[in-house]
Structure formats: C-alpha cells, structure tokens
Short mmCIF file of C-alpha atoms and ligand atoms in Angstrom, two decimals:
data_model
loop_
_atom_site.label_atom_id
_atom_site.label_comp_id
_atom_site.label_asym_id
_atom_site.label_seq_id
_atom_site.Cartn_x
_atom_site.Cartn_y
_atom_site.Cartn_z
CA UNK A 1 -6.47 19.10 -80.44
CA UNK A 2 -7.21 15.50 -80.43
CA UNK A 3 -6.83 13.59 -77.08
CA UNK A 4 -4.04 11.72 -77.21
CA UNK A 5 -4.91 7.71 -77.54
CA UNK A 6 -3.25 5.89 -73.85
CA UNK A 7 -1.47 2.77 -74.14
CA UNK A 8 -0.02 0.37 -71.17
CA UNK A 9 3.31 -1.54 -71.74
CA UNK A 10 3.94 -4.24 -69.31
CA UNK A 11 7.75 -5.02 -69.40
CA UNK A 12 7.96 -1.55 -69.98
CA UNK A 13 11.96 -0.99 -68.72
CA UNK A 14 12.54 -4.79 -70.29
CA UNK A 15 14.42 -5.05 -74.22
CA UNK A 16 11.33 -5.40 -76.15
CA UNK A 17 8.95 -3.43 -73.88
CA UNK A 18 11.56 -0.17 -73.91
CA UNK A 19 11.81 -0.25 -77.53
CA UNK A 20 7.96 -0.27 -77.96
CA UNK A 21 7.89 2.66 -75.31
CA UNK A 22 9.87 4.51 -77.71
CA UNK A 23 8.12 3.65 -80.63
CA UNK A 24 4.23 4.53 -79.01
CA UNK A 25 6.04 7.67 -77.92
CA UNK A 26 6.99 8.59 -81.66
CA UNK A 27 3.12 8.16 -82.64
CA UNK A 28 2.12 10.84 -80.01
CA UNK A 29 0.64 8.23 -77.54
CA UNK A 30 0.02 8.76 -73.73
CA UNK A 31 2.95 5.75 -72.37
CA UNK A 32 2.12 4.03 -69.42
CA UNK A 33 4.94 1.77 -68.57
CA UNK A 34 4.95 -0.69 -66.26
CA UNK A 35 7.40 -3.47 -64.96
CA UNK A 36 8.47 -4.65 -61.81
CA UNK A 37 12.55 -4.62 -62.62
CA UNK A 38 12.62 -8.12 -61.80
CA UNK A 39 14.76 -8.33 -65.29
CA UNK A 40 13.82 -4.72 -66.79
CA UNK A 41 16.17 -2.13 -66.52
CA UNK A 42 15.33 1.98 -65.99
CA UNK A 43 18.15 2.96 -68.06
CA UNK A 44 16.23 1.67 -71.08
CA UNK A 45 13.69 4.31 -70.51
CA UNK A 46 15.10 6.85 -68.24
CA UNK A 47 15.12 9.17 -71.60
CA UNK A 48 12.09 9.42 -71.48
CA UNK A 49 11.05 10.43 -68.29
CA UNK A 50 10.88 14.16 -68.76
CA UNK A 51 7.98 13.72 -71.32
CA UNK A 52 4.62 14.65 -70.11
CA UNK A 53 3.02 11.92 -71.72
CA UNK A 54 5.21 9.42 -70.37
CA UNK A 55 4.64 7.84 -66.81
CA UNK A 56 6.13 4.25 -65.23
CA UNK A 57 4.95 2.67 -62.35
CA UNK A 58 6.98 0.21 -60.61
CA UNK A 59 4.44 -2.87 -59.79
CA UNK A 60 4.03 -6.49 -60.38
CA UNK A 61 1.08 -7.68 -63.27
CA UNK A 62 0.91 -11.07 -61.17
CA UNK A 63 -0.78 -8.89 -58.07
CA UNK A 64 -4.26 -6.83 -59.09
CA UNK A 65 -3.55 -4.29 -62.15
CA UNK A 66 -5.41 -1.21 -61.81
CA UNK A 67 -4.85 1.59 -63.87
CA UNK A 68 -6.77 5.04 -63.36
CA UNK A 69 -8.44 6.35 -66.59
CA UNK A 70 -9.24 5.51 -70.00
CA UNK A 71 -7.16 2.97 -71.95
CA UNK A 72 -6.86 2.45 -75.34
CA UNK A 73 -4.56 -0.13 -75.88
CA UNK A 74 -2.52 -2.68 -73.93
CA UNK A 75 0.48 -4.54 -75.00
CA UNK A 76 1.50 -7.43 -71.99
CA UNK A 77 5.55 -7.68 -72.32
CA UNK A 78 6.05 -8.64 -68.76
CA UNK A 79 8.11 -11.36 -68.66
CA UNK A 80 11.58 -13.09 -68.28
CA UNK A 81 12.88 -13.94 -71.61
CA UNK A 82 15.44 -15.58 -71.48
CA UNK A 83 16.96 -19.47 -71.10
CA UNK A 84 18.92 -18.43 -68.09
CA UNK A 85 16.43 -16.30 -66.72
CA UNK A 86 13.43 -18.24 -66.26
CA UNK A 87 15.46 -21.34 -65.47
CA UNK A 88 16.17 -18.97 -62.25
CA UNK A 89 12.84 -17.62 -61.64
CA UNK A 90 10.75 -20.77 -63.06
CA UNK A 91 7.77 -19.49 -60.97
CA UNK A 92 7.55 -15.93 -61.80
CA UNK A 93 7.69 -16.95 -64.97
CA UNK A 94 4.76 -19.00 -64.99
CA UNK A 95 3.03 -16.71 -62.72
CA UNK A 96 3.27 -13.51 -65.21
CA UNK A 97 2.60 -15.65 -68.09
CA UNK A 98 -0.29 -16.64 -66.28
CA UNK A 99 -1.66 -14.73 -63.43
CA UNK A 100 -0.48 -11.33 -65.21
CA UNK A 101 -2.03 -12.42 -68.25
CA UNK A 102 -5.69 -12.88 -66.82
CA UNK A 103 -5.05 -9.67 -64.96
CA UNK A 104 -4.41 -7.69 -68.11
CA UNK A 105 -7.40 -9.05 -69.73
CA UNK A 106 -9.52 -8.45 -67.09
CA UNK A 107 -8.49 -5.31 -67.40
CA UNK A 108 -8.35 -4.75 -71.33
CA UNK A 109 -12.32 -6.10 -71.06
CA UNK A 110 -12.91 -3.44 -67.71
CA UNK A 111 -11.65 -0.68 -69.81
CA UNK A 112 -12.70 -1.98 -73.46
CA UNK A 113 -8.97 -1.55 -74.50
CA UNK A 114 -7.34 -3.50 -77.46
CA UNK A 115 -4.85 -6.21 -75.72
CA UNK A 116 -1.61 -7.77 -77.87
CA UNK A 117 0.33 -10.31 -75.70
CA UNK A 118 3.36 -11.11 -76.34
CA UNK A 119 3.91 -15.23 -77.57
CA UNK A 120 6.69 -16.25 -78.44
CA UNK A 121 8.15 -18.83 -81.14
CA UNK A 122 8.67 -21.33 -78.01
CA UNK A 123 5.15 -22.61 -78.54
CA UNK A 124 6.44 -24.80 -81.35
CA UNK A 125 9.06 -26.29 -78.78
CA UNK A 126 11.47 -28.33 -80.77
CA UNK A 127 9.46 -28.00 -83.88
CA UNK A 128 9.02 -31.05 -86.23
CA UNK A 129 8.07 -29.16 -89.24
CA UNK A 130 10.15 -26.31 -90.70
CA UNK A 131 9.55 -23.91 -91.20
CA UNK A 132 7.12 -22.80 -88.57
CA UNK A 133 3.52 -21.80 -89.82
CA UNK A 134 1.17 -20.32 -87.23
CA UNK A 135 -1.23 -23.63 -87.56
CA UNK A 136 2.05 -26.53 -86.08
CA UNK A 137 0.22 -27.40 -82.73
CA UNK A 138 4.25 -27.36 -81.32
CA UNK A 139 6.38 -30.17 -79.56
CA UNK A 140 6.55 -28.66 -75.76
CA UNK A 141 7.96 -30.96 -73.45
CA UNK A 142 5.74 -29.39 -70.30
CA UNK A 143 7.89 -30.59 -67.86
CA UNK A 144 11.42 -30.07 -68.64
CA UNK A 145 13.57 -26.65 -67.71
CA UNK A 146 12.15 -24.64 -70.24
CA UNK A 147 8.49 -25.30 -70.37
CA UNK A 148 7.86 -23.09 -67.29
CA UNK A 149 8.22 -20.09 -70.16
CA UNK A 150 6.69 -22.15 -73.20
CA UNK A 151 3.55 -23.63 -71.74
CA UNK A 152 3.21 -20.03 -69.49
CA UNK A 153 2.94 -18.64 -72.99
CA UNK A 154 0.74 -21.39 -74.02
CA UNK A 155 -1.57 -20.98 -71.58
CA UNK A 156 -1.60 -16.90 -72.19
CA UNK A 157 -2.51 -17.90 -75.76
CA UNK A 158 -5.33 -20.00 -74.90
CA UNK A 159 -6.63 -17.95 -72.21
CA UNK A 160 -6.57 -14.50 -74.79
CA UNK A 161 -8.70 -16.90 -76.86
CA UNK A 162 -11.02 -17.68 -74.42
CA UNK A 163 -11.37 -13.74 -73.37
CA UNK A 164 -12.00 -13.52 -77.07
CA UNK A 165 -14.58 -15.64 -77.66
CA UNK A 166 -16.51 -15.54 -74.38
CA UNK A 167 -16.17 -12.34 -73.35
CA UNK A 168 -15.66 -10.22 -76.74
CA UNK A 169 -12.11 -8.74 -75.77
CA UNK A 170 -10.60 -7.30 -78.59
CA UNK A 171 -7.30 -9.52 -78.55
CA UNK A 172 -4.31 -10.04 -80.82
CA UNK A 173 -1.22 -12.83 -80.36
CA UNK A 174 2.02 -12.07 -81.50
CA UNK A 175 4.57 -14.72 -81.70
CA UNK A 176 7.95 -13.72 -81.24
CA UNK A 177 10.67 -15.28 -82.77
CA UNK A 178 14.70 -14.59 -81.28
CA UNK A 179 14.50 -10.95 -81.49
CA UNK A 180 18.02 -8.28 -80.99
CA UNK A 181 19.43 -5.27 -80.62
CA UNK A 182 20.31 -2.32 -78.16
CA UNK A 183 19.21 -2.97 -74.74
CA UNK A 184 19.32 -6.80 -74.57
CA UNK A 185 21.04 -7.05 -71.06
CA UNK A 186 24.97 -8.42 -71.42
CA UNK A 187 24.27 -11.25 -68.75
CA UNK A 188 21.37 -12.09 -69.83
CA UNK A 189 22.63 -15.85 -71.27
CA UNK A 190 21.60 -15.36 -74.47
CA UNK A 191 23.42 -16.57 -77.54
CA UNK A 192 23.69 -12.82 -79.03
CA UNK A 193 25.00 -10.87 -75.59
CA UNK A 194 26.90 -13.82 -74.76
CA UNK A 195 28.92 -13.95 -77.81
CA UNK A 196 29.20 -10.60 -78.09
CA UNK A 197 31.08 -10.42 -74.56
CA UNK A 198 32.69 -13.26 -74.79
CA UNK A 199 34.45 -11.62 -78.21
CA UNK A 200 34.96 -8.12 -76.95
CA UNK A 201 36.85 -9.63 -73.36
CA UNK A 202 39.10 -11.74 -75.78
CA UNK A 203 37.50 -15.29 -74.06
CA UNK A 204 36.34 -18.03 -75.97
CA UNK A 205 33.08 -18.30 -77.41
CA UNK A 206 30.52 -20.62 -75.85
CA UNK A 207 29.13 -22.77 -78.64
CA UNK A 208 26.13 -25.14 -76.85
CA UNK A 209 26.19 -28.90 -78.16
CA UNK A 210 28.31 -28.87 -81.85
CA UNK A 211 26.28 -25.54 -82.77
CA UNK A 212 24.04 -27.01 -85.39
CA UNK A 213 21.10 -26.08 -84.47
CA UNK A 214 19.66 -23.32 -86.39
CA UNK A 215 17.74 -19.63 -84.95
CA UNK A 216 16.40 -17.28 -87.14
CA UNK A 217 17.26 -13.33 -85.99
CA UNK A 218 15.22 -10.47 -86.12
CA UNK A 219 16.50 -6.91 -85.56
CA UNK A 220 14.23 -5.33 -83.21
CA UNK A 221 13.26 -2.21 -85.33
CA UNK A 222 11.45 -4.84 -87.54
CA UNK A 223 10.19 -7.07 -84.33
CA UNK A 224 8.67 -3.18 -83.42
CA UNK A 225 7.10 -2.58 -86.68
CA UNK A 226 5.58 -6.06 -87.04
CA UNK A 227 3.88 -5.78 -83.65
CA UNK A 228 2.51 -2.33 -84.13
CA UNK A 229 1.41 -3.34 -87.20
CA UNK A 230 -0.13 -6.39 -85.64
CA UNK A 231 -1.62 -4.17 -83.36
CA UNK A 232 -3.79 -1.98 -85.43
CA UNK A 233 -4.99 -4.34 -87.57
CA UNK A 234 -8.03 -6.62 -86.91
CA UNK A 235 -6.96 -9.81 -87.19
CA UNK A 236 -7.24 -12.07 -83.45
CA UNK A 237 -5.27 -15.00 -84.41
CA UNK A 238 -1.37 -15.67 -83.81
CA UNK A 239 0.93 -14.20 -85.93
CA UNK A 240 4.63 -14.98 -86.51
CA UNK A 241 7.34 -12.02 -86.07
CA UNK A 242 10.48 -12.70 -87.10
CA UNK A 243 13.08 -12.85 -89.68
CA UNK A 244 13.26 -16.04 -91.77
CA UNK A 245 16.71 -15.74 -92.19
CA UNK A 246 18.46 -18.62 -90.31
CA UNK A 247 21.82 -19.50 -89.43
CA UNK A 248 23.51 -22.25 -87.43
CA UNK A 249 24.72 -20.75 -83.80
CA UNK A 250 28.01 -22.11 -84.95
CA UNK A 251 28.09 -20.01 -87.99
CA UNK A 252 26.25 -17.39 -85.69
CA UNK A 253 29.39 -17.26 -83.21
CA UNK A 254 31.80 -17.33 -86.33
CA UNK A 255 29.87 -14.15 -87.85
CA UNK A 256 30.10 -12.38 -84.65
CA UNK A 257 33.82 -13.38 -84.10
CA UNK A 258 34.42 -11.41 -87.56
CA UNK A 259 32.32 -8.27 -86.86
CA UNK A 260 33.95 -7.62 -83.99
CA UNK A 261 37.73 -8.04 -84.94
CA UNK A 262 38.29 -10.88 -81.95
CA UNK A 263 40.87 -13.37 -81.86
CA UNK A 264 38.73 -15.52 -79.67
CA UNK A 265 38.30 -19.53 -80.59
CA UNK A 266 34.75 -21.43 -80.44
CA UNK A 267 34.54 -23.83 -77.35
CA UNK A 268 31.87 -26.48 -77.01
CA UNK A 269 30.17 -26.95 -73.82
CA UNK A 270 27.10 -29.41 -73.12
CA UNK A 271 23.70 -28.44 -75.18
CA UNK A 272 21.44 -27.33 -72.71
CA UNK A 273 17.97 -29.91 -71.82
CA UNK A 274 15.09 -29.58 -74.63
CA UNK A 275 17.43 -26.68 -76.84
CA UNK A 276 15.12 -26.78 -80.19
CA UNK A 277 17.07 -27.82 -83.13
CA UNK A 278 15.86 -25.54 -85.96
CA UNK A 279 14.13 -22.20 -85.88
CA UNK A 280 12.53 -20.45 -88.69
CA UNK A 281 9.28 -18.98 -88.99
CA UNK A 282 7.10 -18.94 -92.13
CA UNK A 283 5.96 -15.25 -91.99
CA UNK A 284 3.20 -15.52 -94.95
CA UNK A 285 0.34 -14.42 -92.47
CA UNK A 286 2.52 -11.48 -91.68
CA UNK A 287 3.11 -10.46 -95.24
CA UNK A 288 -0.65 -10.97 -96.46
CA UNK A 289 -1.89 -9.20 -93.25
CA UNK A 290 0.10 -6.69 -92.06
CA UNK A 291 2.21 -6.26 -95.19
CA UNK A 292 5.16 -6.81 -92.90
CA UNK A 293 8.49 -7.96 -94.15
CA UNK A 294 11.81 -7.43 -92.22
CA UNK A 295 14.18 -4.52 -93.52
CA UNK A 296 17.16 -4.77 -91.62
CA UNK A 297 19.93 -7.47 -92.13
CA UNK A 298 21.17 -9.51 -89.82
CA UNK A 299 24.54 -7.93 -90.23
CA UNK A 300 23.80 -4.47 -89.91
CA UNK A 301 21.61 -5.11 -87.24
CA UNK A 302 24.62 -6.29 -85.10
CA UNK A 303 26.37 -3.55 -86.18
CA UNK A 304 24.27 -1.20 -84.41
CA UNK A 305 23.88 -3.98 -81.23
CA UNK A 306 27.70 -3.48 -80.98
CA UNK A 307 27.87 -0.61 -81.48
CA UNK A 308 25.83 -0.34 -78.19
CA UNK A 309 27.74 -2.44 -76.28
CA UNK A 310 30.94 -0.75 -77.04
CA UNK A 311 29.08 1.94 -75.56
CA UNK A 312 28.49 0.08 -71.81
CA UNK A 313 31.09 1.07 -69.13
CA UNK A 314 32.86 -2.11 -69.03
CA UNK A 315 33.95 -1.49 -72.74
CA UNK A 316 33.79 1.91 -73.37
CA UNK A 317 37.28 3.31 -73.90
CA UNK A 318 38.91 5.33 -71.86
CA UNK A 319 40.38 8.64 -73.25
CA UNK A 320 42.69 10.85 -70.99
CA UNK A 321 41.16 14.49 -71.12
N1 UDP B 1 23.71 -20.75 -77.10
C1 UDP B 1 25.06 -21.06 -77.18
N2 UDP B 1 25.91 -20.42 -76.31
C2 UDP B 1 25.51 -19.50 -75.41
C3 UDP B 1 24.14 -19.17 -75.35
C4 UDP B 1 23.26 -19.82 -76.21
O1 UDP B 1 25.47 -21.89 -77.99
O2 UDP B 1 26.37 -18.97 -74.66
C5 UDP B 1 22.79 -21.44 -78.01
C6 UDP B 1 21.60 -22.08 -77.32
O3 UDP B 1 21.91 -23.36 -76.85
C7 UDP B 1 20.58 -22.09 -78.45
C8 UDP B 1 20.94 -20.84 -79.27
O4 UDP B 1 22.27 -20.50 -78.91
O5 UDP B 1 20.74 -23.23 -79.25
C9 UDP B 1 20.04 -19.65 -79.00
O6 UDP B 1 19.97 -19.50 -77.62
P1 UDP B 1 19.24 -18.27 -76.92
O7 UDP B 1 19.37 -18.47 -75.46
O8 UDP B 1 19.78 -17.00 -77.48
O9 UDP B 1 17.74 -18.37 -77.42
P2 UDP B 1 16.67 -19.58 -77.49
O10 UDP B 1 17.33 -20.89 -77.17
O11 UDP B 1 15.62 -19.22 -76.51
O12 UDP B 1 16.21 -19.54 -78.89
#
C-alpha cells in the first residue's frame, strides 16, 4: 500500500475550501483542514469527520502555522470572500491575505510541499479590457472599501512570486472568478444567496445601481476541477477559473426570480463604492494548460444551489408526521 499523499486546506470549513476537502478526500488524500470559523462553517465538513484520513484544526494562518509531518501539498483558502464580509473585517482580511500567506509559504518551502493560493478575479478591479486575460495589470483602487481584499490578494500574488523565484517554492496562482453552489452562506451579501433569499421569503430583490453591470458564474464543481487541475500541473503563473458565461445582475435576479417560482419585484438600491462594471474571464490559458473547460450551466448549477437552500431550516418544509 502506497502512503497516502497529505494535503493542508486553509479555509477548510469555508464554501470553496469544504468543497475541495471533499474533492482531495475522493482522490484518497490525507485532509488536513484548517480555518479559524471566522466566516467558515463546520457543517460544511462535519461529514467528514469520521474518516481516518480526515483531521481539522481550529487555528488562525495569520499567527505561526505549524503542522507536524510530511506535507505534500498546500492549497491557502483562508479568507473572507465576500463584499460584505471584508468590508466588516477589513483587517483580517488583509492580514490572512498577507500575514497567512507568508506563513503558508514559509511553510510549503520548510516542508518542500506544492502551494496553490487562492487569487481571485478582483486583481483586475474594474477592468478596462474585456474580457480578462491573465497578462491586464488590473484597475485596483487601493484605497477604497474593497481593496483591503483585492490588493491583500495582490500582494499574496506577488509575494508567491517572490517565494518562487528566490527561494524555489514550488507555487501555483489561481484566479478565481464569482464562483457558486451548495454551501455559500445565506447572509453572506452576495448577489447569488441574496437573491436567492430574497425570492424564497417573497421580498423584493435587491438589484445594486440599474443592474448593468455584468459577472460571469462558475458552478463550483468546475471552480474544483479547474484548481485541482491547476494544481498538478507545472505551470507557476496565474491562471483564470471561471466560466465565461456572463450575464447582467439584472438579468441575473430576473433568472433567479423564474427558477424559483417567486412573485417578488426587482428594487434598486445605491451601487455599492468601486462595484466593477463587467466581469468575464478569457480562460485560453486554462484550456491550453489544464485542458479545463466548464461543464455545468449556469442554470443547472442553481438548480442544485436551490435545491440546497430549500434544504436549510428556515425553508425546509414542514410535514406533520
Ligand atoms: N449585488 C446586487 N444585490 C445584492 C448583492 C450584490 O445587485 O444584494 C450586485 C453587486 O453590486 C455586484 C454583483 O451583484 O455588482 C455581484 O456581487 P457579489 O457580491 O456577488 O460579487 P462581486 O461584486 O465580488 O463580484
């Protein structure tokens, strides 16, 4: 028997970080998760607590990682994702971005483990060319509300780079474009979760400015494949994840009005500081390299993401035994 290969998840409990759990449990791998709950969940990975090759440990990347024993990989998902959420923990944010990061590849070089971090498609900002290719240097405004998560995950980029180059860590960048599905936490402000409440408690839906601006959704099954794919190949530079199918969040909030049988109306409220206009990335790096395309449609993906949230207490039905 082969010894099975050990792989540490930061943002273990988290949406993304759960799902890749699941997935490095599939391919036999020893799972070390790790998060600090801040905005991870356990019920994302409570099922898999029973497994032998499955451990968590409750701890925070931004204080001194130290993990006992070999490890082969390490995949740094620690972070808060979303608008809402880093706007109310702007610091942590830029600390696990940072701090976390430089602790992970100290410790990816310590234990000559393969790192992936986890980039994101905010690096382009509000992007001036469209779609996004991995070379556009971005449009960040570094100090407005949300450049405490873009230029955190600017400065993880450059730093894995620098690891790279000086120091020989075996490093790869994956850039993460609007990624959902089961798991993404109902309050978590996003437009998906939002919507979907909004339209399953019968209130209006919250379009942001006159809902023009354009995202590009990737059904997390695929976001999962890409990065594992990323993973083991050998290619260092920053690769774009996501589905190049866009949509307007108007058209967004009308599709998701429709899939789940709501009467609810569309209500405009104020478009939040620095919201990018357009979203799309050009995955032609991920097709050439990883022979990655996205499978799933948008609308069967949200399908299944409903399907989920039907599933939640505050929506299940009740049936009378
Ligand atoms: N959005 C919206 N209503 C909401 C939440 C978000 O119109 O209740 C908009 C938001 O302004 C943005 C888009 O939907 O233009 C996607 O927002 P999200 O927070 O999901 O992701 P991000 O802005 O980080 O891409």
């Amino acid at each position: 028997m082969t010894e099975r290969k050990r792989v540490l998840i930061t943002g273990g409990a988290g949406f993304l970080g759960s799902h890749l759990c699941d997935r490095f449990i599939k391919e036999d791998f020893h799972v070390i998760a790790m998060d600090n709950l801040l905005t991870g969940n356990l019920d994302n990975i409570s099922h898999l607590f029973r497994l032998p090759n499955f451990e968590f440990h409750n701890y925070d990347v931004t204080r001194f990682v130290h993990v006992a024993g070999k490890l082969d990989y390490i995949l740094h998902f620690a972070s808060p994702a979303s608008p809402i959420d880093y706007l109310k923990m702007p610091i942590q944010t830029m600390k696990v971005g940072s701090i976390g990061t430089m602790h992970l590849l100290g410790l990816a070089k310590e234990k000559e483990a393969r790192i992936l971090v986890a980039s994101t498609s905010e690096v382009y900002g509000d992007p001036t060319i469209h779609p996004q290719t991995e070379e556009y240097w971005g449009n960040v405004n570094p100090i407005g509300p949300r450049g405490v998560y873009d230029e955190a995950k600017r400065f993880m980029e450059a730093i894995t780079m620098a690891y790279h180059r000086f120091h020989g860590v075996d490093t790869r960048i994956v850039r993460i474009f609007n990624t959902f599905g089961a798991r993404m936490r109902l309050d978590d402000g996003r437009a998906l979760p939002a919507f979907m409440a909004q339209a399953l408690r019968g209130e209006d839906i919250t379009v942001f400015g006159d809902g023009s601006q354009t995202r590009s959704f990737t059904y997390v099954e695929d976001e999962v494949e890409g990065i594992f794919r990323l993973l083991m190949s050998d290619y260092n530079y920053p690769v774009n994840i996501g589905n190049p199918e866009e949509i307007s969040i108007k058209d967004f909030a009308e599709e998701i009005v429709k899939i789940t049988n709501s009467g609810s109306k569309i209500s405009y409220e104020p478009l939040p500081e620095d919201d990018p206009k357009q979203r799309k990335p050009d995955i032609s790096k991920a097709k050439e390299i990883l022979n990655w395309t996205p499978k799933v449609k948008r609308e069967e993906g949200l399908r299944i993401t409903l399907e989920y949230f039907m599933n939640l207490p505050e929506f299940k039905k009740q049936t009378v035994a």
